[in-house]
CSV table of C-alpha atoms and ligand atoms in Angstrom, one decimal:
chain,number,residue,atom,x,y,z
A,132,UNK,CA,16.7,-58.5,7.5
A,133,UNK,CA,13.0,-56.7,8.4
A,134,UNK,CA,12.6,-52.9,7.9
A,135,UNK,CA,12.2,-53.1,11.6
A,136,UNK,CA,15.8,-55.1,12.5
A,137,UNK,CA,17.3,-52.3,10.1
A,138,UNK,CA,15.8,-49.7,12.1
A,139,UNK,CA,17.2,-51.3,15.1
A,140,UNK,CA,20.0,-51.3,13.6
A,141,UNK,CA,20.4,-47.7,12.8
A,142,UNK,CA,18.7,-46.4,16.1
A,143,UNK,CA,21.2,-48.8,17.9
A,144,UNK,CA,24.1,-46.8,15.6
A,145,UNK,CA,22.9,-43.6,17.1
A,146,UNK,CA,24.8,-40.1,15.5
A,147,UNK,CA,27.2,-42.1,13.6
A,148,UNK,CA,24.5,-44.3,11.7
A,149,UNK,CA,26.1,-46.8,9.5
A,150,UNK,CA,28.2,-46.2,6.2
A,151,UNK,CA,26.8,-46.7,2.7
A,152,UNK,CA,28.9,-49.4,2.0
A,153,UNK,CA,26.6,-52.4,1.0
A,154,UNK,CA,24.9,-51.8,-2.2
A,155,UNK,CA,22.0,-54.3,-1.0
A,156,UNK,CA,21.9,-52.4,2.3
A,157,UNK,CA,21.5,-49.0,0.3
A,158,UNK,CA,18.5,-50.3,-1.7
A,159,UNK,CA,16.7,-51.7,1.5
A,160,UNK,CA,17.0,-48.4,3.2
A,161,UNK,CA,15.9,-46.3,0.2
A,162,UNK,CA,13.3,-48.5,0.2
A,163,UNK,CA,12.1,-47.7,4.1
A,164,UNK,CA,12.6,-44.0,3.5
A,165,UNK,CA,10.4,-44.4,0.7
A,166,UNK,CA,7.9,-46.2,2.8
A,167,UNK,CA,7.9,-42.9,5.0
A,168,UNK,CA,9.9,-44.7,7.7
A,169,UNK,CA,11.9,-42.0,9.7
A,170,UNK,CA,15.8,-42.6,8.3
A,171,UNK,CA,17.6,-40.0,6.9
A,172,UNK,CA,21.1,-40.4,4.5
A,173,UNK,CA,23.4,-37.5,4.3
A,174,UNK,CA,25.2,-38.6,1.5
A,175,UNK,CA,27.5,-40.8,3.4
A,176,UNK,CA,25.8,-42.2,6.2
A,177,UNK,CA,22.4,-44.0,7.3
A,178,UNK,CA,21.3,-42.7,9.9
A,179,UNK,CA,17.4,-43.4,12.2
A,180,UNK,CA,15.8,-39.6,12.9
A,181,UNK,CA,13.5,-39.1,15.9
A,182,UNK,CA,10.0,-39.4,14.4
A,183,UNK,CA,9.0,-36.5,16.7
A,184,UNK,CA,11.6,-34.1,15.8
A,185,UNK,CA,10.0,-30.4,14.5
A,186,UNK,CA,9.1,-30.0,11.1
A,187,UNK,CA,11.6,-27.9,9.8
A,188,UNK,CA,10.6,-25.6,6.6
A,189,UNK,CA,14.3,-26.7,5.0
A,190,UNK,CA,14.6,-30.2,5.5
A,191,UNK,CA,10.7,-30.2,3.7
A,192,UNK,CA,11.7,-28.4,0.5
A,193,UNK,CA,14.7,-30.3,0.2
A,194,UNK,CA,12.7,-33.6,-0.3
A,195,UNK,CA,9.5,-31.7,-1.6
A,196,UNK,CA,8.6,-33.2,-5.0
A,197,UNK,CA,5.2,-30.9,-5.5
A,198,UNK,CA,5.3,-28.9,-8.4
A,199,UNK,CA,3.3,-25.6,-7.1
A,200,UNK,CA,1.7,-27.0,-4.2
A,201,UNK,CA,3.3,-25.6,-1.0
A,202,UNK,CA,5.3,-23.0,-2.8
A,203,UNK,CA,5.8,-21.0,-1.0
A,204,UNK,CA,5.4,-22.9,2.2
A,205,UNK,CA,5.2,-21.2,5.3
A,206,UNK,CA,6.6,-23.0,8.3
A,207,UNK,CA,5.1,-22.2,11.6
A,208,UNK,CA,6.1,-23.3,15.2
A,209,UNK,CA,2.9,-22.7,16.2
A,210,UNK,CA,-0.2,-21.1,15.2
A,211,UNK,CA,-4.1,-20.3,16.9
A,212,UNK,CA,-5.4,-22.1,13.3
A,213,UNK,CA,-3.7,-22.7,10.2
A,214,UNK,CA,-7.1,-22.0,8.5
A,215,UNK,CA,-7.1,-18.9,10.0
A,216,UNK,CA,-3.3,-17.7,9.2
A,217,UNK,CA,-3.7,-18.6,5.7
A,218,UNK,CA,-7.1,-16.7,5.3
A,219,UNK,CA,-4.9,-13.6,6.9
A,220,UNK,CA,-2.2,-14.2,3.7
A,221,UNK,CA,-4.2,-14.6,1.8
A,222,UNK,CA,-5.4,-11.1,2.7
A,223,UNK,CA,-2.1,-9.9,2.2
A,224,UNK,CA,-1.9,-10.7,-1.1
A,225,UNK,CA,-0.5,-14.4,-1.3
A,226,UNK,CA,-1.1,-16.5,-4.3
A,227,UNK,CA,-2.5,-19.9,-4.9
A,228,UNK,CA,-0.8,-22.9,-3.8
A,229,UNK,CA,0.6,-21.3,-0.9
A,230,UNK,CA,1.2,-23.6,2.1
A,231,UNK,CA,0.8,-22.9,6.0
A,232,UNK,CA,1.8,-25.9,8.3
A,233,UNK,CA,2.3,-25.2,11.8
A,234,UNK,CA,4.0,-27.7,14.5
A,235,UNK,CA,0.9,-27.0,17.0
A,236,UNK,CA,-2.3,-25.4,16.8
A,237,UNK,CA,-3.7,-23.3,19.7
A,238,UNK,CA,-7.3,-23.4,18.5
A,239,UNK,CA,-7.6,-26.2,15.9
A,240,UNK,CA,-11.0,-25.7,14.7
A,241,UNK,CA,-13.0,-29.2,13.0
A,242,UNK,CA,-16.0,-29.2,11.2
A,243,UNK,CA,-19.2,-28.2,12.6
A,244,UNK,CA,-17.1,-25.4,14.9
A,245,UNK,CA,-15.9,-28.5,16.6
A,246,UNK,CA,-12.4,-28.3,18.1
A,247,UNK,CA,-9.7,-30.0,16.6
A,248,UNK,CA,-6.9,-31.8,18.8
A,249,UNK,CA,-3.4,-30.5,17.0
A,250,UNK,CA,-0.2,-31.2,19.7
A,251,UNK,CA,3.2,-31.0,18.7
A,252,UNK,CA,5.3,-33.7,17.3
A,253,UNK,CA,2.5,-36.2,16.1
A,254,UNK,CA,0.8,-34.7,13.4
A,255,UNK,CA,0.4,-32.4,10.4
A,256,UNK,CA,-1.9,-29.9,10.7
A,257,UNK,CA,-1.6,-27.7,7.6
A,258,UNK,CA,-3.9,-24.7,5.1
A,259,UNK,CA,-3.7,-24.8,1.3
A,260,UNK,CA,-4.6,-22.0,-0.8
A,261,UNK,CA,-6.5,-22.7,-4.1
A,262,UNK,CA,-8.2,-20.5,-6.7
A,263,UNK,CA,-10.5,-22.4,-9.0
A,264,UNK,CA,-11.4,-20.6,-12.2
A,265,UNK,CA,-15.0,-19.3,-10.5
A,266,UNK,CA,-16.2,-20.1,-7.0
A,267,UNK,CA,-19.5,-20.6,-8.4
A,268,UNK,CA,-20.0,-24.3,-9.2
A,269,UNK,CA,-16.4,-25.2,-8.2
A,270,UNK,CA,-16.3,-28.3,-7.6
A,271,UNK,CA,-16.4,-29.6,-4.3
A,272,UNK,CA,-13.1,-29.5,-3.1
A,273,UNK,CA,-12.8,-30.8,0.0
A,274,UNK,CA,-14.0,-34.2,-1.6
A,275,UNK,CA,-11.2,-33.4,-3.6
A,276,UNK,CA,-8.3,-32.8,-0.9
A,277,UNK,CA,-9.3,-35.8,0.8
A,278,UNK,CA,-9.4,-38.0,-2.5
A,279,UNK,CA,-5.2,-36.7,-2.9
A,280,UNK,CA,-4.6,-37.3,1.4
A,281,UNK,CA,-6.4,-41.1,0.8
A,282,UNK,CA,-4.8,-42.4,-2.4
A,283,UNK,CA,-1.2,-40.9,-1.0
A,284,UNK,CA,-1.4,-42.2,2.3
A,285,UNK,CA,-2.5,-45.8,1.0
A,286,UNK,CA,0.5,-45.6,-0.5
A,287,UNK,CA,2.3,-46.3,2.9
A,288,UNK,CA,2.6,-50.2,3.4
A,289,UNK,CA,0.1,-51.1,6.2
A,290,UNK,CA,-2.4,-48.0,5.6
A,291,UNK,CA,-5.6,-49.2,3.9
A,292,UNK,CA,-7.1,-46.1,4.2
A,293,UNK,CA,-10.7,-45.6,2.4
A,294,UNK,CA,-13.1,-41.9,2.7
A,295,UNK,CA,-15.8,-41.3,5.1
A,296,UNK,CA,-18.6,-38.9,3.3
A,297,UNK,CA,-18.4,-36.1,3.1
A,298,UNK,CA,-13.8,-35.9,3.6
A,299,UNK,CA,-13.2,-37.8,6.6
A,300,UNK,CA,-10.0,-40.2,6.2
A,301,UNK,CA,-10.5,-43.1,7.5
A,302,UNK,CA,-8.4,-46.2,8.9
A,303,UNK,CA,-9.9,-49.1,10.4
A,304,UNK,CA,-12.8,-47.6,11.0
A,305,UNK,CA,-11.4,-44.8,13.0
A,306,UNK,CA,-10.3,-41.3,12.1
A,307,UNK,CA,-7.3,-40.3,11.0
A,308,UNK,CA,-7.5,-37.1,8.8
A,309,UNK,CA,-10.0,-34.7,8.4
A,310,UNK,CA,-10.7,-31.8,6.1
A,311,UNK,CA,-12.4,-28.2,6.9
A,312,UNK,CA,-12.9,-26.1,3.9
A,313,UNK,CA,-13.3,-22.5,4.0
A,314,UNK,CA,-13.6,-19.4,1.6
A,315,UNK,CA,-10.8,-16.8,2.0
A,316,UNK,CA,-12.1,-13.3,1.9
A,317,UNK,CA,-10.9,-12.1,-1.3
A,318,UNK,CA,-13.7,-13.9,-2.5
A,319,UNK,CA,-11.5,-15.9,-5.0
A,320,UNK,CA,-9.5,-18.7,-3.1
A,321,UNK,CA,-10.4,-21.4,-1.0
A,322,UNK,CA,-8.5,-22.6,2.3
A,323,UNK,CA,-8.5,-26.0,2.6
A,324,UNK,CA,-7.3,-27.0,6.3
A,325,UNK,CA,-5.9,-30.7,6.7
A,326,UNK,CA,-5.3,-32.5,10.4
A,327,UNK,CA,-3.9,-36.0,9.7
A,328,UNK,CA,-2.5,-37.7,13.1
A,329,UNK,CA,0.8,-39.6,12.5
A,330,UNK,CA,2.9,-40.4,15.0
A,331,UNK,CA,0.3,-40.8,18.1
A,332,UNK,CA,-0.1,-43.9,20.2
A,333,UNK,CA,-3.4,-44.6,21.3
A,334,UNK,CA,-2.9,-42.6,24.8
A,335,UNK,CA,-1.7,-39.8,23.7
A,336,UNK,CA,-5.6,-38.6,22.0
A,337,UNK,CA,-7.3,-37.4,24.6
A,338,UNK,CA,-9.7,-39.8,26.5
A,339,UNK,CA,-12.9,-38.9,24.1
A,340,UNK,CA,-11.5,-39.1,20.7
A,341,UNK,CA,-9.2,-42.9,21.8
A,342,UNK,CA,-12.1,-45.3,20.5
A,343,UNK,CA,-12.5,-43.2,17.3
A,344,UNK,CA,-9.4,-42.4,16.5
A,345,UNK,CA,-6.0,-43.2,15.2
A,346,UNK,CA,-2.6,-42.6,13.6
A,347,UNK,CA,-0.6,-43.6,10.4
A,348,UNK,CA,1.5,-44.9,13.4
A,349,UNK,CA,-0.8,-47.0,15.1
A,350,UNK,CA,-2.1,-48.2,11.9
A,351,UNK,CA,1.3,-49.1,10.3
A,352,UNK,CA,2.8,-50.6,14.3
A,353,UNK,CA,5.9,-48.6,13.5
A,354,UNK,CA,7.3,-45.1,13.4
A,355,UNK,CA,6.1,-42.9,10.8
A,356,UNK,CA,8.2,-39.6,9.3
A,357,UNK,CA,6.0,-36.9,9.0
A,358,UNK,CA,8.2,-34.8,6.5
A,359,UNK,CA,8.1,-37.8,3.9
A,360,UNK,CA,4.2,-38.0,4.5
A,361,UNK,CA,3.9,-34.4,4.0
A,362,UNK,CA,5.5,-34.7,0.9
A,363,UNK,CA,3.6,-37.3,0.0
A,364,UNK,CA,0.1,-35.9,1.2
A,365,UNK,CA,1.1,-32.2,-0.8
A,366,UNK,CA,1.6,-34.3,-3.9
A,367,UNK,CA,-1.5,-36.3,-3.9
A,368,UNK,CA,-3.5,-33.2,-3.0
A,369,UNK,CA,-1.6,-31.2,-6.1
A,370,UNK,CA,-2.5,-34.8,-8.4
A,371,UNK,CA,-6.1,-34.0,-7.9
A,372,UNK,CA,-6.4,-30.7,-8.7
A,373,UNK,CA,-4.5,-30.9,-11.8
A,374,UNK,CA,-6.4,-34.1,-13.1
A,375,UNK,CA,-8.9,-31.9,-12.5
A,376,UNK,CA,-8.0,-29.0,-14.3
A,377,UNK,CA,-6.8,-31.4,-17.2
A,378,UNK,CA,-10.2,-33.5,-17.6
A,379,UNK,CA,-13.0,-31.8,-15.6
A,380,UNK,CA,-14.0,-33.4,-12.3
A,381,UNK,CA,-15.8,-36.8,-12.7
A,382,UNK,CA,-12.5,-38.6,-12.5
A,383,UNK,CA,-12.0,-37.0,-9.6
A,384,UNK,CA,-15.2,-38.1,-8.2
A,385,UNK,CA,-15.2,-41.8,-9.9
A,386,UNK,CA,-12.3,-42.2,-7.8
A,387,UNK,CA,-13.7,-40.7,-4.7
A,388,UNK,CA,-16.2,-42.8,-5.1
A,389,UNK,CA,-14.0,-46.0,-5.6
A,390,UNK,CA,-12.6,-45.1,-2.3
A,391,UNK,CA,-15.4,-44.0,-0.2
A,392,UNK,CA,-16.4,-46.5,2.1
A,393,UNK,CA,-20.1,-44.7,3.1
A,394,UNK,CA,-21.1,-45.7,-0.5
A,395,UNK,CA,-23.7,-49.1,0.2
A,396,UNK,CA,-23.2,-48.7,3.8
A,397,UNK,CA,-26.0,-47.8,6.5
A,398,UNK,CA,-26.3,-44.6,8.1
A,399,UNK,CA,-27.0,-41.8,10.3
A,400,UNK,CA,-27.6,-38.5,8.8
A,401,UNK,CA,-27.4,-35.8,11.7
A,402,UNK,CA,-29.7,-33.0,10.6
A,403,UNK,CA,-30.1,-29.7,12.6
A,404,UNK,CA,-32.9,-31.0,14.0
A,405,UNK,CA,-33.6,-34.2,13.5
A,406,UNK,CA,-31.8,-37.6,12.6
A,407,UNK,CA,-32.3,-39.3,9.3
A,408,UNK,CA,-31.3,-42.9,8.8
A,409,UNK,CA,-30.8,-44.9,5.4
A,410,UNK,CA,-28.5,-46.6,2.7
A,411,UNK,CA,-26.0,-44.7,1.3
A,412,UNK,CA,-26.4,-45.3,-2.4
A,413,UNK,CA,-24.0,-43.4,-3.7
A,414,UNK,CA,-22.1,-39.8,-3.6
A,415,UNK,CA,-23.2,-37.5,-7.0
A,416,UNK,CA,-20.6,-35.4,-8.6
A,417,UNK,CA,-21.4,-32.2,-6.6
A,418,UNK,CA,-20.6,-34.2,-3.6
A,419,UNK,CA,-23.7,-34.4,-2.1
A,420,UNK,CA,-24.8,-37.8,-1.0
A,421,UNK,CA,-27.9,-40.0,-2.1
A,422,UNK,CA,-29.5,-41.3,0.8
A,423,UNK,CA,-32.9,-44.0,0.1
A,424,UNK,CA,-34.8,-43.8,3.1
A,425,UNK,CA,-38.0,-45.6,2.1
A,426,UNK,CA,-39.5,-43.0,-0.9
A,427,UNK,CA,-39.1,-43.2,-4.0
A,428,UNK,CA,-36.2,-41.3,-5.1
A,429,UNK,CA,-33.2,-41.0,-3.0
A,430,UNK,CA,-32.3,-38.2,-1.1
A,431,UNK,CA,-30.2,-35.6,-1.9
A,432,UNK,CA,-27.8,-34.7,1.4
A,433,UNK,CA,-25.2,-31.7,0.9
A,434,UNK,CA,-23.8,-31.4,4.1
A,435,UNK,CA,-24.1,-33.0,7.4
A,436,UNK,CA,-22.2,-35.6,10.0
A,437,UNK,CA,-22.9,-39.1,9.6
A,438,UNK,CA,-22.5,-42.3,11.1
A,439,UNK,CA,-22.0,-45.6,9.9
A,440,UNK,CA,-24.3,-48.8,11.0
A,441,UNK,CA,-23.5,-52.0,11.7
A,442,UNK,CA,-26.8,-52.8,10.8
A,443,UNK,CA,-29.9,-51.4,9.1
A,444,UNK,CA,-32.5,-49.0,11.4
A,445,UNK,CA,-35.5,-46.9,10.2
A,446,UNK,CA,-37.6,-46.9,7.9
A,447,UNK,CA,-36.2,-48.4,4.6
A,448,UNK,CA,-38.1,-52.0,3.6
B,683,LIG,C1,-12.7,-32.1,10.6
B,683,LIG,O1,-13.5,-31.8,11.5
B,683,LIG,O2,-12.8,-33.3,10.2
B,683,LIG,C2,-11.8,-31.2,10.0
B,683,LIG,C3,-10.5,-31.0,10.8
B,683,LIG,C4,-9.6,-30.0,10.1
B,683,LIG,C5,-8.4,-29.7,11.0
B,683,LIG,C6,-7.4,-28.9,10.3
B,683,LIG,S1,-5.8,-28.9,11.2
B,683,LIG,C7,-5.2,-27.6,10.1
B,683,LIG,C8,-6.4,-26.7,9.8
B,683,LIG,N1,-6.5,-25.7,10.8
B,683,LIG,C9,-7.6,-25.8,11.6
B,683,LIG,O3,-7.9,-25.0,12.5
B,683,LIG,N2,-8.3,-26.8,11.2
B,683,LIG,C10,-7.7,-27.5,10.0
């Protein structure tokens, strides 16, 4: 039988789900769960859980497999900005690898100060707190977050997600994670704020954002469980920073680089100012991008928003 008749199956069972009887049952449905489909077994029973249920701080640590990231991890039902709430403890006092994930956000912020879309029951919008051995020349960790959210959600079956320079997560060709990284005010740790959409259909983004982007959900044409993607997403994240800890951070960045998908493509720099269009050539271990617009040497780009070409326009020969 398909994942999808099981799940049938299940969600037809309702409450009582079905026994763990049938050894070959048991391995297909350990095998959905681990493909972050939204079944749960209580040590007796299978059972199908609504994809939209709240995130609940218990149920998360009971299947978390992070080693520090997300301990502690602070639950919220809602909050203005994750980004900012985590700045505030880290304020207070709260150490690195501390966690705040919030079921909606008020005043989602993006990058760029632009608003981010965060309703409840669809997505994981989430802070982590870091502190790299010296802020000055830390690597560029945003690149890095979004390096551990792309090689974990790949991991999904039907998400062939690649990186959009500078952290963008895309699917498709549309946008389904992002990454705002901020400095926390003790002047040591870094916030790094992730929005990933999971469980949306395309109607529920609002009208602007439905051509550009989309959901693990849409992506995968099933439900998705957010709690196992969490998981999932924390422990990729975590992977990164202790790779690069252990070894520096060029494989960190060969791997960013494996998976970026602005990397030979052509683009639109947006400069405050002006626009500047070229080839991406490639993305150097700071993070910044090379850009060869027509001179001699490629272009050094440290931050910006781009856009991706279907074809070439400007001035390079
Ligand atoms: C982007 O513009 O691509 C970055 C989006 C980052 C959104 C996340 S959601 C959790 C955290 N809290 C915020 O207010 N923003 C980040």
């Amino acid at each position: 039988m398909e994942p999808r008749d099981w799940y049938n199956r299940l969600h037809d069972a309702g409450e009582q789900g079905i026994e763990n009887a049938d050894p070959a049952l048991d391995g297909e449905l350990r095998a959905m769960r681990d493909a972050a489909w939204p079944v749960r077994f209580d040590g007796r029973r299978w059972s199908a859980v609504d994809p939209r249920r709240r995130l609940h701080s218990q149920e998360i640590e009971n299947v978390l497999h992070s080693s520090w990231l997300g301990r502690p991890l602070l639950c919220l039902n809602e909050a203005d900005s994750t980004n900012r709430v985590a700045k505030e403890k880290v304020r207070d006092g709260c150490g690195p690898g501390t966690v705040v994930l919030a079921e909606v956000q008020t005043a989602g912020r993006g990058r760029l100060e632009r608003q981010w879309d965060s309703p409840a029951g669809v997505g994981l919008w989430f802070s982590a707190v870091f502190r790299p051995p010296s802020l000055q020349g830390a690597p560029p960790y945003a690149l890095l977050v979004s390096v551990g959210i792309c090689s974990a959600i790949r991991k999904v079956p039907g998400v062939s997600a690649v990186l959009k320079w500078p952290n963008d997560v895309l699917i498709d060709g549309r946008k389904a994670c992002g990454v705002l990284l901020e400095a926390a005010p003790d002047g040591r740790s870094l916030v790094a704020g992730v929005g990933l959409n999971v469980g949306q259909r395309k109607e529920d983004f609002p009208e602007a954002l439905r051509s550009t982007a989309i959901s693990l959900q849409m992506a995968c044409g099933r439900p998705v469980d957010r709690t196992a993607v969490f998981d999932a997403v924390l422990s990729g994240i975590e992977d990164q920073v202790d790779r690069a800890m252990r070894e520096g951070f060029g494989p960190v960045m060969d791997e960013y680089r494996t998976l970026c998908s602005t990397i030979g493509a052509w683009v639109k720099v947006e400069m405050t100012g002006r626009d500047v269009y070229g080839r991406a050539a490639g993305v150097m271990d700071n993070g910044a991008l090379l850009l060869e617009t027509g001179g001699n040497e490629p272009q050094a780009i440290v931050a910006g928003d781009i856009t991706h070409l279907r074809h070439q326009k400007g001035p390079v020969g």
